[in-house]
């Protein structure tokens, strides 16, 4: 993880001491490194530098307005999955003409809103949706730019809940039928302009192989669609994995030694080097839709240890963050390293770190050897910048945590902690 390191015995985000942030703003607290976000965006942009391309940040990974604003200032594109995300992008100064709209279930109000804002493309996921888009566009008297998502039926070799490119997934149109969908659309749908082709095979891919396999399988289709209907872009999706079993800038602490066999980062340079030669001769604008890669390792969730509870067979460290604040471990067995903010000594202990929520799935690790932190101490759940706050809920009537964005030695509250009154706002 870049942007996070122990200095003078305390974990820092850039030049900001996380202990001081926890004291000032309370816990649980999300903290993001702005310069890490920018660095990831720029590295990816550069890796594809030699071809016509656009990096469209997948907003759903982290949609805080200030995070979006950082990327809007870089002239990034945005991949959105709802009208709400488009609203956020526009509020943050993003360009609707650089927005692609994905998702299997867009509603009429969302489609109308996006048409009026002039987005770049609707990435549709079925022929039924394409016909619906045509109908809504006809009612408004406009032409809707569209791409169809192809499901290439390749195995992304990731967790089954975040695999999207196999024929049993709900996403996209089967590879074998998609050419016919374009043919019928070109014949029958006067209010749709076929602008591109889209795919996205899954999330948290740690090998470049499935990407290569999908690109090689779909490239002839892309060429056919370009020659026949004049499509101008091919989005090859997001899904670039990050290292959750992480090392810090200052070297890997000894308690993070337990990396799974063979886990190594998929570097962005390798991703570019493998894919570029397979894309550059196509003469299409290449879109990427990374979410996790841009923000995942740029954020942590700080939480304070409340109690050490001794069960008959286990020791539990009860912390003040719960699955409502960070659901990845409960939802898809996500791994987060746990680092005491005060640099720990040598003592180790096998523990479960659990939250206060009334669910047995409310844990951040089980039977893990960790430094022996004490009640009152603050620990960081690492790599929590993607699919962290955005999935947080008020379950158990817990106010949503605050979010902080760091730039060098400056730390700004970019979302206030919810109050008890916020919890019941809108209720009668
Ligand atoms: C979620 C999603 C992404 C981003 O996935 P990451 O794994 O975060 O890069 C990109 N494209 C589509 C269509 C998605 O649904």
Coordinates of N, CA and C and ligand atoms in Angstrom, one line a residue, residues 58 60-61 79 81 102-103 125 149 171 198-200 202-204 237-240 289-293 386-387, ligand 1:
X58 N -14.7 3.6 -12.2 CA -15.9 3.0 -11.8 C -16.4 3.6 -10.5
X60 N -18.8 3.3 -8.5 CA -19.4 2.6 -7.4 C -18.3 2.1 -6.4
X61 N -17.0 2.1 -6.7 CA -16.0 1.7 -5.8 C -15.8 2.7 -4.6
X79 N -17.4 5.6 -15.1 CA -18.4 4.5 -15.4 C -19.4 4.5 -14.3
X81 N -23.4 3.4 -12.6 CA -24.3 2.3 -12.6 C -25.7 2.8 -12.1
X102 N -23.5 1.7 -17.0 CA -23.6 0.3 -17.0 C -24.7 -0.2 -16.1
X103 N -25.0 -1.5 -16.1 CA -26.0 -2.1 -15.2 C -27.1 -2.8 -15.9
X125 N -27.2 -4.3 -21.3 CA -26.8 -5.7 -20.9 C -27.8 -6.7 -21.5
X149 N -23.0 -5.0 -23.9 CA -22.0 -5.8 -23.1 C -22.0 -7.2 -23.6
X171 N -24.9 -11.0 -16.3 CA -24.4 -9.8 -17.0 C -24.2 -10.1 -18.5
X198 N -18.8 -3.4 -25.2 CA -18.4 -3.4 -23.8 C -18.2 -4.8 -23.3
X199 N -17.3 -5.0 -22.4 CA -17.2 -6.2 -21.6 C -16.6 -5.9 -20.2
X200 N -16.8 -6.8 -19.3 CA -16.3 -6.7 -17.9 C -16.4 -8.1 -17.3
X202 N -15.1 -9.5 -14.5 CA -15.1 -9.7 -13.1 C -14.2 -8.8 -12.3
X203 N -14.2 -8.9 -11.0 CA -13.5 -8.0 -10.2 C -12.4 -8.7 -9.4
X204 N -11.4 -7.9 -9.0 CA -10.3 -8.5 -8.2 C -9.6 -9.6 -8.9
X237 N -13.5 -3.0 -19.8 CA -14.0 -3.2 -18.4 C -12.9 -2.8 -17.4
X238 N -13.3 -3.2 -16.1 CA -12.4 -2.9 -15.0 C -11.9 -4.3 -14.5
X239 N -11.7 -4.4 -13.2 CA -11.4 -5.7 -12.6 C -10.0 -5.9 -12.2
X240 N -9.1 -4.9 -12.5 CA -7.7 -5.1 -12.1 C -7.6 -5.3 -10.6
X289 N -12.4 0.6 -17.2 CA -13.4 1.0 -16.2 C -12.9 0.5 -14.8
X290 N -11.7 0.9 -14.4 CA -11.2 0.5 -13.1 C -11.8 1.2 -11.9
X291 N -12.1 0.4 -10.9 CA -12.6 1.0 -9.7 C -11.6 0.7 -8.5
X292 N -11.6 -0.6 -8.2 CA -10.8 -1.1 -7.1 C -9.3 -0.6 -7.2
X293 N -8.8 -0.8 -8.4 CA -7.4 -0.5 -8.6 C -7.0 1.0 -8.3
X386 N -11.9 0.8 -1.5 CA -12.8 0.5 -2.5 C -13.9 -0.5 -1.9
X387 N -15.1 -0.2 -2.3 CA -16.2 -1.1 -1.8 C -16.3 -1.1 -0.2
Ligands
LIG1 C1 -17.9 -2.9 -10.9 C2 -17.6 -2.6 -12.3 C3 -16.4 -2.1 -12.7 C4 -15.3 -1.9 -11.7 O1 -14.7 -3.1 -11.2 P1 -13.4 -3.0 -10.4 O2 -13.1 -4.5 -10.0 O3 -13.6 -2.2 -9.2 O4 -12.3 -2.5 -11.3 C5 -16.2 -1.9 -14.0 N1 -17.2 -2.1 -15.0 C6 -18.4 -2.5 -14.6 C7 -19.4 -2.7 -15.7 C8 -18.7 -2.8 -13.3 O5 -19.9 -3.3 -13.0

